[in-house]
Amino acid sequence: KNKKINDWTKCEPLQEAIKDAENAMGSEGRVLLRASGTEPLLRVMVEAKEQKIVDVWTSKLAGLAETHLDAA
């Protein structure tokens, strides 16, 4: 297991981006990140009314995870 992935909750840039996404979408969307139980990766889920919003935040969060956690 990739220890960095398990410590994703301590990654400040990622946590700030999650808060930014949640604030931007308000009650019209949600963000869920979790470490996979079977693979060395972080699962990123974004739900929103518009696909464009989902694509933007998913890409941003996955990019930060890859940069800071060696995960995608």
Short mmCIF file of C-alpha atoms in Angstrom, two decimals:
data_model
loop_
_atom_site.label_atom_id
_atom_site.label_comp_id
_atom_site.label_asym_id
_atom_site.label_seq_id
_atom_site.Cartn_x
_atom_site.Cartn_y
_atom_site.Cartn_z
CA LYS A 1 0.00 0.00 0.00
CA ASN A 2 1.11 3.52 -0.77
CA LYS A 3 1.36 5.22 2.64
CA LYS A 4 0.92 8.66 1.04
CA ILE A 5 -2.47 7.63 -0.34
CA ASN A 6 -3.62 6.56 3.10
CA ASP A 7 -2.58 9.98 4.44
CA TRP A 8 -4.57 11.94 1.83
CA THR A 9 -6.64 13.57 4.59
CA LYS A 10 -3.47 15.35 5.78
CA CYS A 11 -2.62 16.82 2.36
CA GLU A 12 -3.34 20.54 2.73
CA PRO A 13 -3.53 21.44 -1.00
CA LEU A 14 -5.98 18.60 -1.59
CA GLN A 15 -8.09 19.45 1.47
CA GLU A 16 -8.25 23.11 0.41
CA ALA A 17 -9.35 22.12 -3.10
CA ILE A 18 -12.07 19.86 -1.67
CA LYS A 19 -13.39 22.79 0.39
CA ASP A 20 -13.21 25.06 -2.66
CA ALA A 21 -15.20 22.55 -4.72
CA GLU A 22 -17.80 22.09 -2.00
CA ASN A 23 -18.17 25.87 -1.57
CA ALA A 24 -18.41 26.46 -5.32
CA MET A 25 -21.11 23.82 -5.81
CA GLY A 26 -22.99 24.48 -2.59
CA SER A 27 -26.04 22.25 -2.20
CA GLU A 28 -26.02 21.43 -5.93
CA GLY A 29 -23.11 19.01 -5.80
CA ARG A 30 -20.87 16.86 -3.66
CA VAL A 31 -17.33 15.57 -3.46
CA LEU A 32 -16.17 12.20 -2.18
CA LEU A 33 -12.57 11.02 -1.95
CA ARG A 34 -11.46 7.75 -0.44
CA ALA A 35 -8.50 5.43 -0.55
CA SER A 36 -9.23 2.23 -2.44
CA GLY A 37 -9.43 -0.84 -0.26
CA THR A 38 -8.01 -3.11 -2.95
CA GLU A 39 -5.66 -0.97 -5.04
CA PRO A 40 -2.98 1.64 -4.30
CA LEU A 41 -5.02 4.59 -5.49
CA LEU A 42 -7.33 7.34 -4.36
CA ARG A 43 -10.87 7.31 -5.70
CA VAL A 44 -12.30 10.72 -6.61
CA MET A 45 -16.02 11.27 -7.13
CA VAL A 46 -17.70 14.57 -7.95
CA GLU A 47 -21.44 14.98 -8.52
CA ALA A 48 -22.95 18.21 -9.88
CA LYS A 49 -25.84 19.42 -12.03
CA GLU A 50 -23.58 20.09 -15.02
CA GLN A 51 -21.05 17.69 -16.52
CA LYS A 52 -18.63 20.58 -17.12
CA ILE A 53 -18.46 21.25 -13.37
CA VAL A 54 -17.86 17.55 -12.67
CA ASP A 55 -15.06 17.44 -15.23
CA VAL A 56 -13.32 20.57 -13.89
CA TRP A 57 -13.32 19.53 -10.23
CA THR A 58 -12.54 15.86 -10.90
CA SER A 59 -9.55 16.86 -13.01
CA LYS A 60 -8.31 19.37 -10.43
CA LEU A 61 -8.66 16.96 -7.48
CA ALA A 62 -7.12 14.01 -9.35
CA GLY A 63 -4.24 16.23 -10.49
CA LEU A 64 -3.53 17.36 -6.95
CA ALA A 65 -3.66 13.76 -5.72
CA GLU A 66 -1.23 12.69 -8.41
CA THR A 67 1.13 15.58 -7.65
CA HIS A 68 1.11 15.35 -3.86
CA LEU A 69 0.38 11.68 -3.18
CA ASP A 70 1.84 9.80 -6.14
CA ALA A 71 -1.72 8.64 -6.82
CA ALA A 72 -4.25 9.04 -9.57
#
